Structures are given as C-alpha cells and as structure tokens.
Short mmCIF file of C-alpha atoms in Angstrom, two decimals:
data_model
loop_
_atom_site.label_atom_id
_atom_site.label_comp_id
_atom_site.label_asym_id
_atom_site.label_seq_id
_atom_site.Cartn_x
_atom_site.Cartn_y
_atom_site.Cartn_z
CA MET X 50 -56.34 171.75 -107.89
CA GLN X 51 -59.68 173.81 -107.12
CA ALA X 52 -62.80 172.27 -107.30
CA CYS X 53 -66.81 172.70 -107.38
CA VAL X 54 -68.76 170.50 -104.70
CA LYS X 55 -72.51 170.11 -105.02
CA MET X 56 -74.20 168.18 -102.04
CA TYR X 57 -77.78 166.75 -102.13
CA PRO X 58 -80.05 165.76 -99.11
CA HIS X 59 -80.40 162.41 -98.73
CA GLU X 60 -84.31 162.16 -98.19
CA GLN X 61 -84.30 158.67 -96.94
CA GLY X 62 -82.73 157.82 -99.97
CA ARG X 63 -85.25 159.85 -102.39
CA ASN X 64 -82.98 162.39 -103.48
CA ARG X 65 -81.94 161.68 -107.38
CA GLY X 66 -79.55 164.63 -107.48
CA LEU X 67 -75.96 162.07 -107.12
CA VAL X 68 -77.23 159.57 -109.54
CA ASN X 69 -78.21 162.38 -112.04
CA GLU X 70 -75.72 164.32 -111.80
CA ILE X 71 -73.23 161.23 -112.76
CA THR X 72 -75.90 159.89 -115.37
CA GLY X 73 -75.56 163.48 -117.06
CA TYR X 74 -71.85 164.43 -116.65
CA LEU X 75 -70.76 160.84 -118.25
CA PHE X 76 -73.62 161.22 -121.13
CA GLY X 77 -72.04 164.60 -121.95
CA HIS X 78 -68.77 163.30 -121.68
CA ALA X 79 -69.71 160.45 -124.30
CA LEU X 80 -71.20 163.10 -126.87
CA GLY X 81 -68.63 165.67 -126.88
CA ILE X 82 -70.40 168.36 -124.71
CA PRO X 83 -68.20 171.48 -123.55
CA GLN X 84 -68.16 170.97 -119.55
CA PRO X 85 -65.70 170.56 -116.65
CA ASP X 86 -62.82 168.18 -117.57
CA LEU X 87 -62.63 166.37 -114.66
CA ALA X 88 -65.38 164.83 -112.36
CA PHE X 89 -65.15 162.61 -109.32
CA VAL X 90 -67.48 162.13 -105.96
CA ALA X 91 -65.63 163.00 -102.81
CA HIS X 92 -66.69 161.59 -99.28
CA VAL X 93 -66.69 164.89 -97.39
CA PRO X 94 -66.46 164.72 -93.79
CA ILE X 95 -69.41 166.04 -91.44
CA LYS X 96 -67.39 168.25 -89.90
CA HIS X 97 -66.64 170.04 -92.96
CA ILE X 98 -70.06 170.58 -94.28
CA ASN X 99 -71.75 174.27 -93.41
CA GLY X 100 -75.08 175.77 -94.31
CA ALA X 101 -77.23 172.13 -94.33
CA LYS X 102 -77.79 172.10 -90.98
CA GLY X 103 -80.61 169.22 -91.63
CA LEU X 104 -78.59 167.01 -93.21
CA VAL X 105 -76.08 167.37 -90.67
CA ARG X 106 -78.31 166.01 -87.81
CA GLU X 107 -79.23 163.66 -90.15
CA LEU X 108 -76.21 162.64 -90.63
CA LYS X 109 -75.18 162.60 -86.63
CA ARG X 110 -78.12 160.38 -85.94
CA ALA X 111 -77.09 157.95 -88.24
CA LYS X 112 -73.59 158.04 -87.15
CA VAL X 113 -71.99 158.27 -90.18
CA ASP X 114 -68.48 160.64 -90.70
CA THR X 115 -68.65 161.74 -94.52
CA TYR X 116 -71.14 162.32 -96.89
CA PRO X 117 -70.63 162.23 -100.61
CA ALA X 118 -70.47 165.07 -102.75
CA PHE X 119 -70.17 165.88 -106.62
CA CYS X 120 -67.39 167.58 -107.61
CA THR X 121 -66.25 169.38 -111.17
CA ARG X 122 -62.81 170.75 -111.80
CA ARG X 123 -63.36 174.58 -111.57
CA ILE X 124 -63.55 176.22 -115.03
CA ASP X 125 -62.57 179.97 -115.50
CA GLY X 126 -66.35 181.17 -116.44
CA HIS X 127 -69.05 182.86 -115.07
CA SER X 128 -73.28 181.74 -114.84
CA ALA X 129 -74.52 183.10 -118.08
CA ALA X 130 -76.97 185.50 -116.27
CA VAL X 131 -76.49 185.35 -112.77
CA ARG X 132 -76.13 189.22 -112.52
CA VAL X 133 -77.46 190.01 -115.85
CA PRO X 134 -80.84 192.73 -115.31
CA ASP X 135 -83.60 191.15 -117.41
CA SER X 136 -83.14 193.91 -119.91
CA GLN X 137 -80.29 192.68 -120.93
CA LEU X 138 -81.38 189.04 -121.24
CA PRO X 139 -81.61 189.25 -124.91
CA ALA X 140 -78.39 189.89 -125.36
CA VAL X 141 -77.33 186.77 -123.51
CA VAL X 142 -79.75 185.05 -125.28
CA GLU X 143 -78.34 185.98 -128.68
CA ASP X 144 -74.53 185.23 -127.66
CA ILE X 145 -75.72 182.03 -126.35
CA ARG X 146 -77.23 181.07 -129.68
CA LYS X 147 -73.97 181.93 -131.59
CA TRP X 148 -72.58 178.73 -129.57
CA ARG X 149 -71.53 176.14 -131.44
CA ALA X 150 -72.40 173.26 -129.39
CA LEU X 151 -75.69 174.74 -128.36
CA PRO X 152 -77.76 171.82 -130.70
CA HIS X 153 -75.86 169.15 -129.03
CA ALA X 154 -76.54 170.51 -125.93
CA VAL X 155 -80.03 170.54 -126.86
CA ALA X 156 -80.34 167.09 -128.14
CA LEU X 157 -78.22 166.13 -124.66
CA ASP X 158 -81.09 167.69 -122.94
CA GLU X 159 -83.59 165.73 -124.72
CA ASN X 160 -81.94 162.58 -124.85
CA ILE X 161 -81.60 162.73 -120.68
CA ALA X 162 -84.73 164.58 -120.13
CA ASN X 163 -82.90 167.59 -118.34
CA SER X 164 -85.33 169.74 -117.10
CA ASP X 165 -83.20 172.91 -115.29
CA ARG X 166 -80.86 173.71 -118.39
CA HIS X 167 -81.53 177.10 -117.06
CA LEU X 168 -79.24 180.05 -118.39
CA ASN X 169 -77.12 180.07 -115.29
CA ASN X 170 -76.40 176.46 -115.47
CA LEU X 171 -74.62 177.53 -118.66
CA LEU X 172 -70.94 178.66 -117.83
CA ARG X 173 -70.32 181.94 -119.95
CA LEU X 174 -65.95 180.95 -121.13
CA GLY X 175 -66.13 183.52 -123.84
CA THR X 176 -68.11 185.69 -126.91
CA GLY X 177 -70.23 182.40 -127.88
CA ASP X 178 -68.35 180.02 -126.19
CA TYR X 179 -70.44 177.97 -123.14
CA ALA X 180 -69.65 174.90 -121.05
CA VAL X 181 -72.95 173.08 -119.49
CA ILE X 182 -72.94 172.51 -115.68
CA ASP X 183 -75.77 171.11 -113.41
CA ASN X 184 -77.59 167.67 -114.24
CA GLY X 185 -79.35 167.46 -110.98
CA LEU X 186 -83.26 167.55 -112.45
CA LEU X 187 -83.52 164.60 -114.78
CA ALA X 188 -87.17 163.15 -115.75
CA CYS X 189 -88.90 165.44 -112.89
CA PRO X 190 -92.66 164.11 -112.87
CA TYR X 191 -93.13 167.97 -111.60
CA PRO X 192 -90.84 170.78 -111.58
CA GLY X 193 -88.21 170.23 -108.70
CA GLY X 194 -89.11 167.11 -108.15
CA ASN X 195 -87.08 163.24 -108.18
CA TRP X 196 -88.40 160.77 -110.24
CA SER X 197 -89.04 157.29 -109.27
CA ALA X 198 -89.36 153.95 -111.30
CA GLU X 199 -93.06 154.44 -111.61
CA ASP X 200 -93.05 157.75 -112.95
CA LEU X 201 -90.86 157.33 -115.83
CA ASP X 202 -91.61 157.48 -119.61
CA ALA X 203 -89.08 157.38 -122.00
CA GLN X 204 -91.81 158.43 -124.52
CA GLY X 205 -92.49 161.53 -122.37
CA ASN X 206 -91.98 165.16 -123.61
CA TYR X 207 -90.27 166.37 -120.81
CA VAL X 208 -89.53 169.99 -120.57
CA ASN X 209 -86.07 171.29 -122.42
CA VAL X 210 -86.00 174.32 -120.84
CA LEU X 211 -82.67 175.32 -122.88
CA SER X 212 -84.91 175.19 -126.16
CA GLU X 213 -87.55 177.23 -124.73
CA ASN X 214 -84.98 179.75 -123.59
CA MET X 215 -83.28 179.73 -126.80
CA TRP X 216 -85.87 179.45 -129.35
CA GLN X 217 -89.41 178.87 -127.66
CA ASN X 218 -88.98 175.60 -128.75
CA ASN X 219 -88.90 176.47 -132.43
CA PRO X 220 -85.55 176.76 -133.52
CA PRO X 221 -84.60 177.86 -137.31
CA GLY X 222 -84.77 174.69 -139.68
CA ARG X 223 -81.12 174.56 -139.95
CA MET X 224 -80.93 174.26 -136.44
CA VAL X 225 -83.20 171.39 -136.07
CA SER X 226 -81.82 169.58 -138.83
CA LYS X 227 -78.20 169.79 -136.87
CA MET X 228 -79.98 168.33 -133.99
CA LEU X 229 -81.59 165.31 -135.74
CA ASP X 230 -78.48 165.00 -137.46
CA LEU X 231 -76.56 164.92 -134.31
CA SER X 232 -78.72 162.58 -132.49
CA ARG X 233 -78.36 159.42 -135.11
CA HIS X 234 -75.03 159.45 -133.28
CA HIS X 235 -75.48 159.03 -129.67
CA LEU X 236 -76.15 155.37 -129.42
CA SER X 237 -73.08 154.40 -130.53
CA ALA X 238 -71.33 157.45 -128.83
CA VAL X 239 -73.23 156.13 -125.13
CA ALA X 240 -72.22 152.88 -125.61
CA GLY X 241 -68.59 153.67 -124.49
CA ILE X 242 -69.77 154.36 -121.11
CA ALA X 243 -72.21 151.85 -120.53
CA ASN X 244 -70.14 149.96 -118.06
CA GLU X 245 -69.50 153.32 -116.08
CA LEU X 246 -73.36 153.99 -115.72
CA GLU X 247 -73.74 150.31 -114.51
CA PHE X 248 -70.92 150.96 -111.94
CA TRP X 249 -72.62 153.90 -110.46
CA TRP X 250 -76.37 153.22 -110.77
CA SER X 251 -75.54 149.94 -109.12
CA LYS X 252 -74.01 151.61 -106.24
CA LEU X 253 -76.56 154.53 -105.70
CA LEU X 254 -79.80 153.31 -106.66
CA SER X 255 -82.11 149.85 -105.62
CA GLU X 256 -81.81 147.15 -108.08
CA ASP X 257 -85.87 148.02 -109.20
CA ASP X 258 -84.48 151.66 -109.61
CA HIS X 259 -81.38 150.77 -111.44
CA GLN X 260 -83.04 148.86 -113.93
CA ALA X 261 -86.12 151.13 -114.45
CA PHE X 262 -83.28 154.35 -115.27
CA LYS X 263 -81.43 152.07 -117.40
CA ALA X 264 -84.47 151.23 -119.45
CA PHE X 265 -85.84 154.64 -119.39
CA LEU X 266 -82.60 155.97 -120.44
CA ASP X 267 -81.37 153.11 -123.49
CA ALA X 268 -85.20 154.09 -124.80
CA ARG X 269 -84.50 157.50 -125.19
CA THR X 270 -81.07 157.02 -126.15
CA ALA X 271 -82.52 154.89 -129.20
CA ASN X 272 -85.23 157.41 -129.78
CA VAL X 273 -83.81 160.67 -129.11
CA HIS X 274 -84.06 161.44 -133.04
CA SER X 275 -87.87 160.66 -133.10
CA LEU X 276 -88.31 162.86 -129.67
CA LEU X 277 -86.65 165.61 -131.41
CA ALA X 278 -88.74 165.27 -134.59
CA ASN X 279 -92.22 164.96 -132.28
CA ARG X 280 -90.86 168.06 -129.85
CA TYR X 281 -89.84 170.12 -133.24
CA GLY X 282 -93.06 168.85 -135.85
CA ARG X 283 -90.69 166.92 -138.26
CA LEU X 284 -91.41 164.10 -140.06
CA LEU X 285 -89.46 160.82 -139.16
#
C-alpha cells in the first residue's frame, strides 16, 4: 500500500494540525464525503524525516525516536489546480460545480470550520469527480493560525473557502436548499463517530482543550443548519 504522509511541527504543543486532520477525516467519513478510504497515524522514525531540520533538532533534544504523522491511503488523482494557468481556473471551477458531492463538502466545511479548502485541497478523480483532502486548518482565528480554547466561537462566521471559490458565497438557490437539507442529518451522522473523536481528543489535547473543542464542534453540528442559513441569507 502507498500512503500520503503529513507531519505538523510541534510548536510546544500549540500546533493543532494532527488533531484537526483526524477530526476532519472522521467527520468526512461520517457524512459520506469522498476522501481517501483509509487513514491512520504512523510513528515515523526520526532518521527517516527529511526536509524538517528544525523539527528534527527539537525531537533530538527531547530524546525521542519517532514522531506521529497523519497518513492516508494514496488515491489516483491530481490536485485540481496545481499546474493550471490562471486563464484556465474558470474551467476548473465549472467542472467542480458539476461534482455531486460539492454541497456535501461545503456543508462539512461549515460544520467543522475548515478555512483552507482551496482548489488544491480537492483531488480530481475524473470529469466532475473529486475527493477532499487536508483538514489541517480548523477554526482558525486568523489565516494560517492555530485555534486555542479561548478563540473557539461556535457561532462564528469562519471563512468557507470552498464556498467562496465556487460561488463567491452566493450559490444558486437550489444549491443552498440542498445544503440546508443535508445539514439536518449531520447531528445523527456524527453521533456514530463520537467515541472515536473522544479517543483522539483525549490523546492529543489537554483536558481543557479537549472539552472546549468538543463543545465547539457539538454546537456547530447541532446548529449547522442555522450557520448555513445565516451565511446565505435564508430564513430558519
């Protein structure tokens, strides 16, 4: 099996990349969003880590032999826009708009406050067919930042990059109706991953951060219908 491996800097425990990746992947699984069909955490030997000299120095000082990485099974596909000239981006956007799971993915990102689903975080599998990757930036208080317990705002209007890229946050009415309908099923779907989420949060977060992140996502899941209605100017 070939796998894609992503490692995040430690930053004295402030970096949220690994816990965000796991959280986003599990939410995507619960909601049936196309994504790699297998994910796991691997403890990578320090001697095999290349191109991250600062991290390696920090780990050697801490006298650890391995470092956790988020891994997914490799799927055949290419980032939607990685080598596309700007002049061809409208055609890429138009093709993504044909993707049957697009409203599912936008509703997912609203739920988990994913602020980084740019076009290269979609893998193109074929015409009008994509899979999502990369949930490393959730609930960012500013572009590229890491959330802290005090920053989490369950009612916050976090940037929904996928919505912006597809429709400048003004999708067709039928698409809004579809997302609102899908959002009504989030609470029951996510209930099926509650124990798994609790397991990882308890391992990767302090108790205070664990409880804050849980409360944040529980509230957004329960209220994702109203969050989407507010974003698109619909009545509840």
